Amino acid sequence: MTRSNDPQAADLAQFTRISLDTDNPICQVCGQPLHEGDDITAYAYRAAGEPAYAIGYLMCGADVHEHPTVFTRGVREYVLTGHVGACSNTRTQSTTFVLLDPIPVVTSPTTTAEPHVHPDAPTPRNPTQPTRQEPTPLLTAIREHARSDGGCPRGGSE
């Protein structure tokens, strides 16, 4: 077996027919039931050092919901589009729902929390990253809130 030098190609091979890990797939934003053949958007993740991906949540494939906006350093994450498939096991009389035809929309590698939006993604909407405010340095906060006479700020007592 030959290995690809393209980590995304190896990841996509793992996503083909990955279990949605639920017996009753529903959109986790609006609660709409999802059925075999329905288009979906899925969030998949793999922590650094873990061998396999897991599906974190599902959304309607109509793409009316916001995509994930916060990504985590140390976790390789994907937002994928595809559709619901079903694999049946006649021996156990069970059905497993899977993701079919996964297409990456957004990727976040383990080394950063910044998302990479794929230019050829089937969805026109980019994920919105919330603006992060750096905490105010302690000395700056003290200078801004201290009164010149040494009293409590805003006339209150502590």
C-alpha positions as YAML, in Angstrom:
chain: A
units: angstrom
residues:
- id: 1
  name: MET
  ca: [0.00, 0.00, 0.00]
- id: 2
  name: THR
  ca: [1.43, 3.37, -0.94]
- id: 3
  name: ARG
  ca: [0.95, 6.43, 1.22]
- id: 4
  name: SER
  ca: [0.03, 9.79, -0.15]
- id: 5
  name: ASN
  ca: [2.17, 12.81, 0.66]
- id: 6
  name: ASP
  ca: [-1.00, 14.89, 0.66]
- id: 7
  name: PRO
  ca: [-2.49, 14.83, 4.18]
- id: 8
  name: GLN
  ca: [-5.82, 16.16, 2.92]
- id: 9
  name: ALA
  ca: [-6.16, 13.27, 0.46]
- id: 10
  name: ALA
  ca: [-5.50, 10.81, 3.30]
- id: 11
  name: ASP
  ca: [-8.08, 12.63, 5.45]
- id: 12
  name: LEU
  ca: [-10.69, 12.53, 2.68]
- id: 13
  name: ALA
  ca: [-10.15, 8.78, 2.35]
- id: 14
  name: GLN
  ca: [-11.05, 8.49, 6.05]
- id: 15
  name: PHE
  ca: [-14.17, 10.61, 5.59]
- id: 16
  name: THR
  ca: [-15.60, 8.41, 2.86]
- id: 17
  name: ARG
  ca: [-18.32, 6.46, 4.61]
- id: 18
  name: ILE
  ca: [-17.36, 7.75, 8.08]
- id: 19
  name: SER
  ca: [-20.04, 6.93, 10.62]
- id: 20
  name: LEU
  ca: [-22.30, 9.81, 11.63]
- id: 21
  name: ASP
  ca: [-22.34, 8.12, 15.05]
- id: 22
  name: THR
  ca: [-26.11, 8.37, 15.56]
- id: 23
  name: ASP
  ca: [-29.15, 6.16, 15.00]
- id: 24
  name: ASN
  ca: [-31.38, 9.17, 14.29]
- id: 25
  name: PRO
  ca: [-29.49, 11.89, 12.42]
- id: 26
  name: ILE
  ca: [-30.94, 15.37, 12.97]
- id: 27
  name: CYS
  ca: [-29.72, 18.88, 12.29]
- id: 28
  name: GLN
  ca: [-28.17, 20.00, 15.54]
- id: 29
  name: VAL
  ca: [-29.11, 23.62, 14.84]
- id: 30
  name: CYS
  ca: [-32.81, 23.42, 13.91]
- id: 31
  name: GLY
  ca: [-33.70, 19.84, 14.85]
- id: 32
  name: GLN
  ca: [-34.86, 18.80, 11.36]
- id: 33
  name: PRO
  ca: [-34.62, 15.00, 10.89]
- id: 34
  name: LEU
  ca: [-32.08, 13.94, 8.26]
- id: 35
  name: HIS
  ca: [-32.73, 10.94, 6.03]
- id: 36
  name: GLU
  ca: [-30.74, 8.79, 3.65]
- id: 37
  name: GLY
  ca: [-29.87, 10.88, 0.59]
- id: 38
  name: ASP
  ca: [-30.27, 14.25, 2.33]
- id: 39
  name: ASP
  ca: [-27.52, 16.81, 1.81]
- id: 40
  name: ILE
  ca: [-25.68, 17.66, 5.03]
- id: 41
  name: THR
  ca: [-22.87, 19.77, 6.41]
- id: 42
  name: ALA
  ca: [-20.76, 17.97, 9.01]
- id: 43
  name: TYR
  ca: [-18.01, 18.99, 11.42]
- id: 44
  name: ALA
  ca: [-15.26, 16.36, 11.68]
- id: 45
  name: TYR
  ca: [-12.31, 16.48, 14.05]
- id: 46
  name: ARG
  ca: [-9.25, 14.53, 15.12]
- id: 47
  name: ALA
  ca: [-7.08, 15.47, 18.08]
- id: 48
  name: ALA
  ca: [-3.32, 15.42, 17.54]
- id: 49
  name: GLY
  ca: [-2.05, 11.87, 17.96]
- id: 50
  name: GLU
  ca: [-5.44, 10.25, 17.36]
- id: 51
  name: PRO
  ca: [-5.65, 7.85, 14.40]
- id: 52
  name: ALA
  ca: [-9.25, 8.47, 13.29]
- id: 53
  name: TYR
  ca: [-11.69, 11.31, 12.78]
- id: 54
  name: ALA
  ca: [-15.06, 11.63, 14.49]
- id: 55
  name: ILE
  ca: [-18.14, 13.58, 13.49]
- id: 56
  name: GLY
  ca: [-18.83, 16.31, 16.02]
- id: 57
  name: TYR
  ca: [-22.19, 17.49, 14.73]
- id: 58
  name: LEU
  ca: [-24.45, 17.64, 11.69]
- id: 59
  name: MET
  ca: [-26.32, 20.48, 10.04]
- id: 60
  name: CYS
  ca: [-28.93, 20.70, 7.28]
- id: 61
  name: GLY
  ca: [-27.37, 20.53, 3.85]
- id: 62
  name: ALA
  ca: [-29.46, 23.46, 2.67]
- id: 63
  name: ASP
  ca: [-26.58, 25.51, 4.09]
- id: 64
  name: VAL
  ca: [-28.85, 27.94, 5.92]
- id: 65
  name: HIS
  ca: [-26.96, 27.62, 9.21]
- id: 66
  name: GLU
  ca: [-23.67, 29.25, 10.15]
- id: 67
  name: HIS
  ca: [-20.62, 27.05, 9.87]
- id: 68
  name: PRO
  ca: [-18.37, 26.51, 12.89]
- id: 69
  name: THR
  ca: [-16.46, 29.65, 13.71]
- id: 70
  name: VAL
  ca: [-14.11, 28.67, 16.50]
- id: 71
  name: PHE
  ca: [-11.38, 26.17, 15.83]
- id: 72
  name: THR
  ca: [-8.94, 24.62, 18.30]
- id: 73
  name: ARG
  ca: [-5.15, 24.40, 18.21]
- id: 74
  name: GLY
  ca: [-4.02, 20.79, 18.51]
- id: 75
  name: VAL
  ca: [-7.11, 19.48, 16.70]
- id: 76
  name: ARG
  ca: [-7.36, 18.93, 12.94]
- id: 77
  name: GLU
  ca: [-10.84, 20.03, 11.95]
- id: 78
  name: TYR
  ca: [-12.94, 20.00, 8.81]
- id: 79
  name: VAL
  ca: [-16.29, 21.38, 7.79]
- id: 80
  name: LEU
  ca: [-17.55, 19.01, 5.09]
- id: 81
  name: THR
  ca: [-20.54, 18.85, 2.81]
- id: 82
  name: GLY
  ca: [-21.93, 15.57, 1.53]
- id: 83
  name: HIS
  ca: [-25.02, 13.48, 1.97]
- id: 84
  name: VAL
  ca: [-26.41, 10.86, 4.32]
- id: 85
  name: GLY
  ca: [-25.90, 7.24, 3.36]
- id: 86
  name: ALA
  ca: [-26.79, 4.03, 5.15]
- id: 87
  name: CYS
  ca: [-24.82, 0.82, 5.61]
- id: 88
  name: SER
  ca: [-26.85, -2.20, 6.66]
- id: 89
  name: ASN
  ca: [-25.54, -5.21, 8.56]
- id: 90
  name: THR
  ca: [-27.86, -8.13, 7.87]
- id: 91
  name: ARG
  ca: [-26.26, -10.28, 10.56]
- id: 92
  name: THR
  ca: [-27.03, -7.81, 13.35]
- id: 93
  name: GLN
  ca: [-30.09, -6.32, 11.62]
- id: 94
  name: SER
  ca: [-28.66, -2.85, 12.16]
- id: 95
  name: THR
  ca: [-28.13, 0.24, 10.04]
- id: 96
  name: THR
  ca: [-25.31, 2.75, 10.39]
- id: 97
  name: PHE
  ca: [-25.67, 6.22, 8.88]
- id: 98
  name: VAL
  ca: [-22.55, 7.46, 7.10]
- id: 99
  name: LEU
  ca: [-21.25, 10.54, 5.28]
- id: 100
  name: LEU
  ca: [-21.03, 10.03, 1.51]
- id: 101
  name: ASP
  ca: [-19.19, 12.14, -1.08]
- id: 102
  name: PRO
  ca: [-17.45, 14.43, 1.44]
- id: 103
  name: ILE
  ca: [-16.19, 17.74, 0.09]
- id: 104
  name: PRO
  ca: [-14.05, 19.96, 2.36]
- id: 105
  name: VAL
  ca: [-15.33, 23.50, 2.84]
- id: 106
  name: VAL
  ca: [-13.08, 24.63, 5.70]
- id: 107
  name: THR
  ca: [-9.95, 23.07, 7.20]
- id: 108
  name: SER
  ca: [-8.14, 23.96, 10.39]
- id: 109
  name: PRO
  ca: [-4.79, 22.19, 10.90]
- id: 110
  name: THR
  ca: [-3.49, 21.14, 14.32]
- id: 111
  name: THR
  ca: [-0.81, 23.84, 14.35]
- id: 112
  name: THR
  ca: [-3.24, 26.78, 14.37]
- id: 113
  name: ALA
  ca: [-6.78, 27.81, 15.25]
- id: 114
  name: GLU
  ca: [-7.14, 29.74, 11.99]
- id: 115
  name: PRO
  ca: [-9.50, 28.29, 9.38]
- id: 116
  name: HIS
  ca: [-8.59, 27.76, 5.74]
- id: 117
  name: VAL
  ca: [-11.60, 28.20, 3.45]
- id: 118
  name: HIS
  ca: [-11.27, 26.07, 0.32]
- id: 119
  name: PRO
  ca: [-11.64, 28.28, -2.78]
- id: 120
  name: ASP
  ca: [-13.52, 25.60, -4.74]
- id: 121
  name: ALA
  ca: [-15.90, 24.76, -1.88]
- id: 122
  name: PRO
  ca: [-19.51, 24.18, -2.87]
- id: 123
  name: THR
  ca: [-20.76, 26.83, -0.46]
- id: 124
  name: PRO
  ca: [-20.30, 30.57, -1.04]
- id: 125
  name: ARG
  ca: [-20.41, 31.50, 2.65]
- id: 126
  name: ASN
  ca: [-17.17, 31.87, 4.54]
- id: 127
  name: PRO
  ca: [-17.15, 31.03, 8.22]
- id: 128
  name: THR
  ca: [-17.11, 34.13, 10.35]
- id: 129
  name: GLN
  ca: [-14.35, 34.20, 12.90]
- id: 130
  name: PRO
  ca: [-15.38, 36.11, 16.00]
- id: 131
  name: THR
  ca: [-13.18, 39.08, 16.74]
- id: 132
  name: ARG
  ca: [-10.86, 38.26, 19.56]
- id: 133
  name: GLN
  ca: [-10.05, 40.98, 22.00]
- id: 134
  name: GLU
  ca: [-6.76, 40.78, 23.76]
- id: 135
  name: PRO
  ca: [-7.06, 41.20, 27.52]
- id: 136
  name: THR
  ca: [-6.17, 44.63, 28.83]
- id: 137
  name: PRO
  ca: [-2.75, 44.56, 30.50]
- id: 138
  name: LEU
  ca: [-3.08, 44.95, 34.26]
- id: 139
  name: LEU
  ca: [-1.00, 48.13, 34.45]
- id: 140
  name: THR
  ca: [-3.09, 49.77, 31.70]
- id: 141
  name: ALA
  ca: [-6.33, 48.83, 33.48]
- id: 142
  name: ILE
  ca: [-5.07, 50.27, 36.75]
- id: 143
  name: ARG
  ca: [-4.02, 53.53, 35.07]
- id: 144
  name: GLU
  ca: [-7.38, 53.88, 33.28]
- id: 145
  name: HIS
  ca: [-9.50, 53.24, 36.36]
- id: 146
  name: ALA
  ca: [-7.46, 54.79, 39.17]
- id: 147
  name: ARG
  ca: [-8.41, 58.20, 40.55]
- id: 148
  name: SER
  ca: [-5.73, 60.79, 41.05]
- id: 149
  name: ASP
  ca: [-6.59, 61.14, 44.76]
- id: 150
  name: GLY
  ca: [-6.17, 57.38, 45.35]
- id: 151
  name: GLY
  ca: [-9.89, 56.80, 46.06]
- id: 152
  name: CYS
  ca: [-12.10, 54.08, 44.63]
- id: 153
  name: PRO
  ca: [-13.06, 54.47, 40.98]
- id: 154
  name: ARG
  ca: [-16.59, 55.64, 40.16]
- id: 155
  name: GLY
  ca: [-17.16, 56.82, 43.73]
- id: 156
  name: GLY
  ca: [-18.00, 53.33, 45.05]
- id: 157
  name: SER
  ca: [-16.58, 51.61, 48.09]
- id: 158
  name: GLU
  ca: [-14.96, 48.22, 48.11]
...
